[in-house]
Every structure is written in C-alpha cells, then in structure tokens.
mmCIF file of C-alpha atoms and ligand atoms in Angstrom:
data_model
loop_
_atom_site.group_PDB
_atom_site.id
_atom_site.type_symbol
_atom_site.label_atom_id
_atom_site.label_comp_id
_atom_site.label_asym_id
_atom_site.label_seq_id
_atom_site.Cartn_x
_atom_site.Cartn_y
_atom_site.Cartn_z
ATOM 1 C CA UNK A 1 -6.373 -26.508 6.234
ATOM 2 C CA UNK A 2 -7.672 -24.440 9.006
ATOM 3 C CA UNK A 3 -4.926 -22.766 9.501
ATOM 4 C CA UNK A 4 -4.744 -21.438 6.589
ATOM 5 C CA UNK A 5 -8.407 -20.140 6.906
ATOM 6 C CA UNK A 6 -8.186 -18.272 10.145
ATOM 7 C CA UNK A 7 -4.500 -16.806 8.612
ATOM 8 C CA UNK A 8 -6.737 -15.043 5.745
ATOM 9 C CA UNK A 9 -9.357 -14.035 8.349
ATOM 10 C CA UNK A 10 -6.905 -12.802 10.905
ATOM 11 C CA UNK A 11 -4.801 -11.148 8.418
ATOM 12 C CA UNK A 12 -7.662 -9.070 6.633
ATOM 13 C CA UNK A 13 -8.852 -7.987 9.673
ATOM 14 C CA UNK A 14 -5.446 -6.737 10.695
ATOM 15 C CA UNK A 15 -5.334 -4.963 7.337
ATOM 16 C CA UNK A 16 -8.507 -3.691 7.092
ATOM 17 C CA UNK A 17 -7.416 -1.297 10.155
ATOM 18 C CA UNK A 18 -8.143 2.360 8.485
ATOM 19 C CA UNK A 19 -5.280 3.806 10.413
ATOM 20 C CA UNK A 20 -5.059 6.890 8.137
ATOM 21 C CA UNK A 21 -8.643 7.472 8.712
ATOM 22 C CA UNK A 22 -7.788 6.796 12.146
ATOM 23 C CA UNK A 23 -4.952 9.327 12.699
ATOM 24 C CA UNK A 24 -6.065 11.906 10.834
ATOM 25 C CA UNK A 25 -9.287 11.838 12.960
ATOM 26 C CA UNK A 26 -7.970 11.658 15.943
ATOM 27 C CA UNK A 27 -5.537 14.684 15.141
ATOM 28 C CA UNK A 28 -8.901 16.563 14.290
ATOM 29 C CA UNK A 29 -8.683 16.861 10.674
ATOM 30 C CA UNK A 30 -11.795 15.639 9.594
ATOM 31 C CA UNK A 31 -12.305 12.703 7.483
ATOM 32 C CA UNK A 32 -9.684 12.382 4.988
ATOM 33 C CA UNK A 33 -11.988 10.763 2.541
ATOM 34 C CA UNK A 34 -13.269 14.456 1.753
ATOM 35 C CA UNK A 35 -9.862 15.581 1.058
ATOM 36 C CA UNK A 36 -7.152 15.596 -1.320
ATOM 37 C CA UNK A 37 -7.509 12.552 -3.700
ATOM 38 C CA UNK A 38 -10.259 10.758 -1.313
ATOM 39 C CA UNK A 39 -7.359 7.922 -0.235
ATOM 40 C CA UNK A 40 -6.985 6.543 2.831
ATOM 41 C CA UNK A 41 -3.381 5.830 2.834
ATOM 42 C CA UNK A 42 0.210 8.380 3.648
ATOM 43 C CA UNK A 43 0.252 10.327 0.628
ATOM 44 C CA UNK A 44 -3.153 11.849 0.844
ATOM 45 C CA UNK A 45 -2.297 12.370 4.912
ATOM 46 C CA UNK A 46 0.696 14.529 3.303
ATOM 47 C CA UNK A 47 -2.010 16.570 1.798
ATOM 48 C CA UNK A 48 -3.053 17.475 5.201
ATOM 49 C CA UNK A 49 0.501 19.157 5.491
ATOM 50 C CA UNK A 50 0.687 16.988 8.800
ATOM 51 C CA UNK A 51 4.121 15.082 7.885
ATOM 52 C CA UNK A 52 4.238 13.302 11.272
ATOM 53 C CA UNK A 53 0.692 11.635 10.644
ATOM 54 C CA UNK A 54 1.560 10.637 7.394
ATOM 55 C CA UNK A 55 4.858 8.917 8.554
ATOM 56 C CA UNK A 56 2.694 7.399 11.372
ATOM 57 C CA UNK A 57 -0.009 6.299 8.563
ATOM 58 C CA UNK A 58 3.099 4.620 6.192
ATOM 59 C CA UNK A 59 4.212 2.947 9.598
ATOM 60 C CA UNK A 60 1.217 1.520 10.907
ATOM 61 C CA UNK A 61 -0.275 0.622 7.518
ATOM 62 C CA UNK A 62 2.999 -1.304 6.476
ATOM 63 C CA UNK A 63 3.592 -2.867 9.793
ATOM 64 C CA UNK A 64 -0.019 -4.173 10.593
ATOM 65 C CA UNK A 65 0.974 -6.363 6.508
ATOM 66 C CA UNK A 66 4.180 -7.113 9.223
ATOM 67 C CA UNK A 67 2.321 -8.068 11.998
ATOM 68 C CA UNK A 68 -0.238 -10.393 10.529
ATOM 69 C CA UNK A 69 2.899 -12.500 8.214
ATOM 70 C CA UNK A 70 5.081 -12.991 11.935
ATOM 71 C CA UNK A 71 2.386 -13.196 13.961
ATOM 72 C CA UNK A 72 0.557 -15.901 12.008
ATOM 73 C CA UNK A 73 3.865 -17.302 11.440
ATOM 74 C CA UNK A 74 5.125 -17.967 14.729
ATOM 75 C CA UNK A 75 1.485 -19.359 15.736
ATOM 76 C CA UNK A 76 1.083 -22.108 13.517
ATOM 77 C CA UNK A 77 4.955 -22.816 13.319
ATOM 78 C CA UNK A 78 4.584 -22.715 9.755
ATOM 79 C CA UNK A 79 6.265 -19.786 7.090
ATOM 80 C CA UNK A 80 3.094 -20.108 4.316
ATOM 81 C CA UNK A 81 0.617 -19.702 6.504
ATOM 82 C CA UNK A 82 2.003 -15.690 7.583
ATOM 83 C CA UNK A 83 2.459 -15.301 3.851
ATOM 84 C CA UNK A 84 -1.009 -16.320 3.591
ATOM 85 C CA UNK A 85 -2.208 -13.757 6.286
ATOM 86 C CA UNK A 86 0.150 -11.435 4.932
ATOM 87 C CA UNK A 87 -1.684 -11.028 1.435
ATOM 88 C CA UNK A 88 -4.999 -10.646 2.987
ATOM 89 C CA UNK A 89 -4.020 -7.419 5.183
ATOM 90 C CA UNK A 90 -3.160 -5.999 1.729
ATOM 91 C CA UNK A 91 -6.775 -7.424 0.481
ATOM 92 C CA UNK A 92 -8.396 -6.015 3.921
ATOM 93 C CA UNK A 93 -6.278 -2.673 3.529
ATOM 94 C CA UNK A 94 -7.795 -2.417 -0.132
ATOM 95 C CA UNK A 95 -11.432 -3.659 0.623
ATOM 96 C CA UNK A 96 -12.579 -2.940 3.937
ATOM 97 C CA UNK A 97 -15.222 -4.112 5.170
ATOM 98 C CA UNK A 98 -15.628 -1.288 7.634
ATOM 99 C CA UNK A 99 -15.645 1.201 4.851
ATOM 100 C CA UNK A 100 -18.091 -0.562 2.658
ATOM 101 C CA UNK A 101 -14.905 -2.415 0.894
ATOM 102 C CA UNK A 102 -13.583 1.209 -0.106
ATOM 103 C CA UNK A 103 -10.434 1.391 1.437
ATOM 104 C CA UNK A 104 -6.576 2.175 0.421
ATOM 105 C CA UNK A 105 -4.255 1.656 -2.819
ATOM 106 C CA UNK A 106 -2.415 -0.546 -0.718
ATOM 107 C CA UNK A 107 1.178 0.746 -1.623
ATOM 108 C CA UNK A 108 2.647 0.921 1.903
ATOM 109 C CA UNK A 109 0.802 -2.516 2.942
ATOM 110 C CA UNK A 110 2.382 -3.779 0.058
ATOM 111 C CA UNK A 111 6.209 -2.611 1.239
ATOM 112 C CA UNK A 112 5.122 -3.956 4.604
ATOM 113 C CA UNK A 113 4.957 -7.059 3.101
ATOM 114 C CA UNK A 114 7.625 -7.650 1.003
ATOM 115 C CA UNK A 115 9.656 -6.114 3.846
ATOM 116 C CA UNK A 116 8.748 -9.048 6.456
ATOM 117 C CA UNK A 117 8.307 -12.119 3.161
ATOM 118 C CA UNK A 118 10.693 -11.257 0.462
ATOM 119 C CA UNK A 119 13.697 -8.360 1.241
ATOM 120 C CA UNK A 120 14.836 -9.151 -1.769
ATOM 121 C CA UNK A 121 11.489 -7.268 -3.433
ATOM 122 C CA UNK A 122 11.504 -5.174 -0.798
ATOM 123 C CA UNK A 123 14.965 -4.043 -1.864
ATOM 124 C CA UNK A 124 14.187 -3.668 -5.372
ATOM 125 C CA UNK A 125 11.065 -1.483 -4.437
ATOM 126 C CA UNK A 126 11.751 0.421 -1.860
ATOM 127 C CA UNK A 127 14.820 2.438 -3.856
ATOM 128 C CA UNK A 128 12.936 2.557 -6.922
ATOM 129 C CA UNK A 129 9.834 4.154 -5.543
ATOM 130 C CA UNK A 130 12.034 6.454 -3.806
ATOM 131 C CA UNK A 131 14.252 7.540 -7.148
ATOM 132 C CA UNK A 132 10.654 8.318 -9.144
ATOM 133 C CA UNK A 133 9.375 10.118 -6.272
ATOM 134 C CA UNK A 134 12.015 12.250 -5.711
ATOM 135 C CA UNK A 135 12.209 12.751 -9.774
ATOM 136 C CA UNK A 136 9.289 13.192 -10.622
ATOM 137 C CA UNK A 137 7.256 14.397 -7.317
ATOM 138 C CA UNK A 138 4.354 12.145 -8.143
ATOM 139 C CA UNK A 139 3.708 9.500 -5.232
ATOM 140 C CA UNK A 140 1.014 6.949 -7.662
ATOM 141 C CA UNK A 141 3.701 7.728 -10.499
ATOM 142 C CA UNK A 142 6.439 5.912 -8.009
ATOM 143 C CA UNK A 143 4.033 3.251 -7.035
ATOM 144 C CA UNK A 144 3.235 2.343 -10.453
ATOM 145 C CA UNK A 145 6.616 1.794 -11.451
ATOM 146 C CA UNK A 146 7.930 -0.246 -7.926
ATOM 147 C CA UNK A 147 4.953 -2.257 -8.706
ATOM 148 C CA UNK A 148 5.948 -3.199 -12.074
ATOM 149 C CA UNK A 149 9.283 -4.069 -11.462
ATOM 150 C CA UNK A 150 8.956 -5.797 -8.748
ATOM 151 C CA UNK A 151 7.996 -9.186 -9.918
ATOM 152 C CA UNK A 152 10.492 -8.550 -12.488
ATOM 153 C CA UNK A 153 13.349 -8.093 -9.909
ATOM 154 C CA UNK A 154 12.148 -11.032 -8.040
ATOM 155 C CA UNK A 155 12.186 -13.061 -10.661
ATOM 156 C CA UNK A 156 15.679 -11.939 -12.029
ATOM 157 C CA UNK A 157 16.548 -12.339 -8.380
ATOM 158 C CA UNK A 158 15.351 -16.245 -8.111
ATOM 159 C CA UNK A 159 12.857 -16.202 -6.027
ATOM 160 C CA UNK A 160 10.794 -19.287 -6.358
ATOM 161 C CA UNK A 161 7.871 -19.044 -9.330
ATOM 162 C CA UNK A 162 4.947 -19.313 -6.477
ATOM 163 C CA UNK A 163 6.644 -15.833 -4.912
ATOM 164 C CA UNK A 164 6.895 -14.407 -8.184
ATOM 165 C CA UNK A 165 3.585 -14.947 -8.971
ATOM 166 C CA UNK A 166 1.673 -13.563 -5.920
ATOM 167 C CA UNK A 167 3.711 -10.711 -6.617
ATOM 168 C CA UNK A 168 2.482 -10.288 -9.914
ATOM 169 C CA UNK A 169 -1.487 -11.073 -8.371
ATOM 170 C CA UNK A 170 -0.573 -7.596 -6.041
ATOM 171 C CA UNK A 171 1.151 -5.067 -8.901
ATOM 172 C CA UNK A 172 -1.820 -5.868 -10.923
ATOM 173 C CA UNK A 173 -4.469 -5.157 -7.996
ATOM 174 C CA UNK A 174 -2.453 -2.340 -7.128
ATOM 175 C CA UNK A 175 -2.807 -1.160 -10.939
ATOM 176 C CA UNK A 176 -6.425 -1.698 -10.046
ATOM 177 C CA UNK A 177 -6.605 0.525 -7.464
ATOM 178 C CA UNK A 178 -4.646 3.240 -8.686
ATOM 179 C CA UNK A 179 -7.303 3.404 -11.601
ATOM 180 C CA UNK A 180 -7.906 7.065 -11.039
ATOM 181 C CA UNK A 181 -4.405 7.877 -10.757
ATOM 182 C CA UNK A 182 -3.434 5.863 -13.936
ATOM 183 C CA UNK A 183 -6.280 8.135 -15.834
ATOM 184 C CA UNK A 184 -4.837 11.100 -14.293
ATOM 185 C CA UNK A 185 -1.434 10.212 -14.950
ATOM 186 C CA UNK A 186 -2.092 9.953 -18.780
ATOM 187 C CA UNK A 187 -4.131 13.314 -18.978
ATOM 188 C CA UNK A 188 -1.204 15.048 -17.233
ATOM 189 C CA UNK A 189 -3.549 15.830 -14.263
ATOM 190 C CA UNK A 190 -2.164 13.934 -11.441
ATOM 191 C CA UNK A 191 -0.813 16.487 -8.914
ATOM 192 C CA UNK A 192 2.360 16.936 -7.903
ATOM 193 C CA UNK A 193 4.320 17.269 -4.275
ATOM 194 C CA UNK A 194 6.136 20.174 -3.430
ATOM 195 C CA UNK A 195 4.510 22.040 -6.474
ATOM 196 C CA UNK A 196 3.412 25.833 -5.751
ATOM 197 C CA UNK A 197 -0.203 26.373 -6.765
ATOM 198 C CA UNK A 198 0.445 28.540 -10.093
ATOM 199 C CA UNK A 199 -0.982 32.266 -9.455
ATOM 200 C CA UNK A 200 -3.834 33.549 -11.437
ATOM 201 C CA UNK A 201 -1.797 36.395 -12.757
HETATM 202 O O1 LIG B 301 -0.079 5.236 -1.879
HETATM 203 C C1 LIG B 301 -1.080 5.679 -2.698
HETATM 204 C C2 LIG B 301 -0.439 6.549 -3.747
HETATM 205 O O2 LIG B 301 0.235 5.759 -4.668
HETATM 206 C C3 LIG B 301 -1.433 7.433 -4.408
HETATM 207 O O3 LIG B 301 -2.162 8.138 -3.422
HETATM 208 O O4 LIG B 301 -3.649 9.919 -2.589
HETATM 209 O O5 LIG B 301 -2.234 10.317 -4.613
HETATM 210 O O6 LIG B 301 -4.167 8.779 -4.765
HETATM 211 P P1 LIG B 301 -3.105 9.338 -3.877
#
C-alpha cells in the first residue's frame, strides 16, 4: 500500500544523506572522494587520520538506517513498513541520488540496520567484523566476511526465511559494492590500517 511507498521514499532519502562527505567537509578536508580509496563511508574518513570524524561518520551513517526503520515504524503503527524504509537508507546510502547514484559500500548502514531489525544479526556481525579487523587490519576484508555470515547466523539463529532472505539481497549488494576491494583483496593490494609506509631504502 501507500505506506509502504512513502517508507521506501522516506527511507532512501534518509540514507542517501552523504554524512561522510558531509563531515569531512565541514572539518575542511576537502572532498573525500579524492582521497584514500574514493569511499564515502568511516574507513576512508580514517584515512584522513581524523578518528573523531570517522566515529561521527560510522554513527550518523548507521543511525540515519536507525532512524528511518523506528521512525517509519512508529508512524504507520506497523513493524514491516520501518523494515521496508530501513532497506532503502542502505539502497539511498549506496546509490545516491545526490552524488549521481555513487555513494557508499554501505557497511555501517548495514549494522545500523540489523542493529534496530534483527540484534540477533547484529550480534553475529558486529563481533565478527571486529575479530577480522583487528586480525587482519583490513576494514573491506572484515566487511566481506560479517556479510557472509550473516545470513548464515540468522538463519542458524531462526529467524524467519523472509529475514533471512533480505539479508542475503544486502551481503550480496554489499559484495557488489566492495567490487574494487574484492579485486584488490585477491591481488594482495588492498591496504592495510596501522601499516607503516615501507621506506625506500
Ligand atoms: O565500509 C567500507 C569498507 O568496507 C571499505 O572501505 O574505503 O577501504 O574502500 P574502503
């Protein structure tokens, strides 16, 4: 119904909210589209070495996924309908329009939303991306593997097939948009955190 329509309207605008671009703008670091990896999103606003931006770019970019799923909630009395809006912030995250539909990977939108919809996935992620970041320093490396085993863990968990299944629609678009990554990844060229630059001597 029409609910449903202005909860996917509402809910990519919300997401489509560049707030990396945003912050790291406002904080006078140019546009972060020209640095790093190009992303919008937390990890490339580490790059900047600005740690407080890119806590305040994970925040805002996995609470506006928050934001849209209660807020559409609570106006139309009705659970699916915030779920609804929920997965298209993490469309408008990935494709906005703003930006010519080249936004974020939508990793943090992504833990925004399975933190407000499904705890159990976001429990499953959330310690798992954590483990391979902290391993192997490599933040697409630790997004990868969260979004693989998240559908997995939701379905070992019992979450109903429907829930299991959108999940798997969002680890495979964010396979999508890590394609870059992925080929750097297998070419043992994706940089690492925390790494110093190796001297020319
Ligand atoms: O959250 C996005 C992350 O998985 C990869 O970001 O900047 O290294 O491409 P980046």
């Amino acid at each position: 119904g029409i609910a449903f329509i202005i909860a996917a309207l509402g809910g990519y605008l919300l997401g489509s909210i560049p707030f990396g671009l945003f912050i790291t703008r406002a904080a006078g670091l140019g546009d972060i589209r020209e640095i790093g990896s190009g992303n919008i999103g937390a990890t490339n606003v580490l790059r900047t070495g600005r740690k407080d931006l890119a806590l305040a770019t994970l925040l805002l970019d996995s609470f506006k996924a928050g934001l849209a799923i209660v807020g559409f909630a609570l106006v139309f009395g009705d659970r699916n309908v915030g779920l609804i809006a929920g997965v298209f912030a993490f469309i408008g995250h990935c494709y906005p329009i703003w930006l010519r539909f080249k936004g974020g990977k939508g990793v943090a939108t992504y833990a925004g939303l399975l933190l407000f919809a499904s705890w159990k996935g976001f429990l499953i992620a959330a310690p798992i991306w954590l483990a391979v970041f902290f391993l192997s320093r490599i933040s697409s490396l630790a997004a990868l593997t969260a979004a693989t085993l998240v559908p997995v863990g939701a379905w070992l968990l019992g979450e109903t097939q429907f829930a299991v299944g959108v999940l798997v629609v969002l680890s495979a678009l964010v396979f999508w948009t890590h394609r870059a990554n992925l080929k750097r990844l297998l070419s043992g060229t994706e940089p690492k955190f925390g790494q110093k630059k190796k001297d020319t001597a």
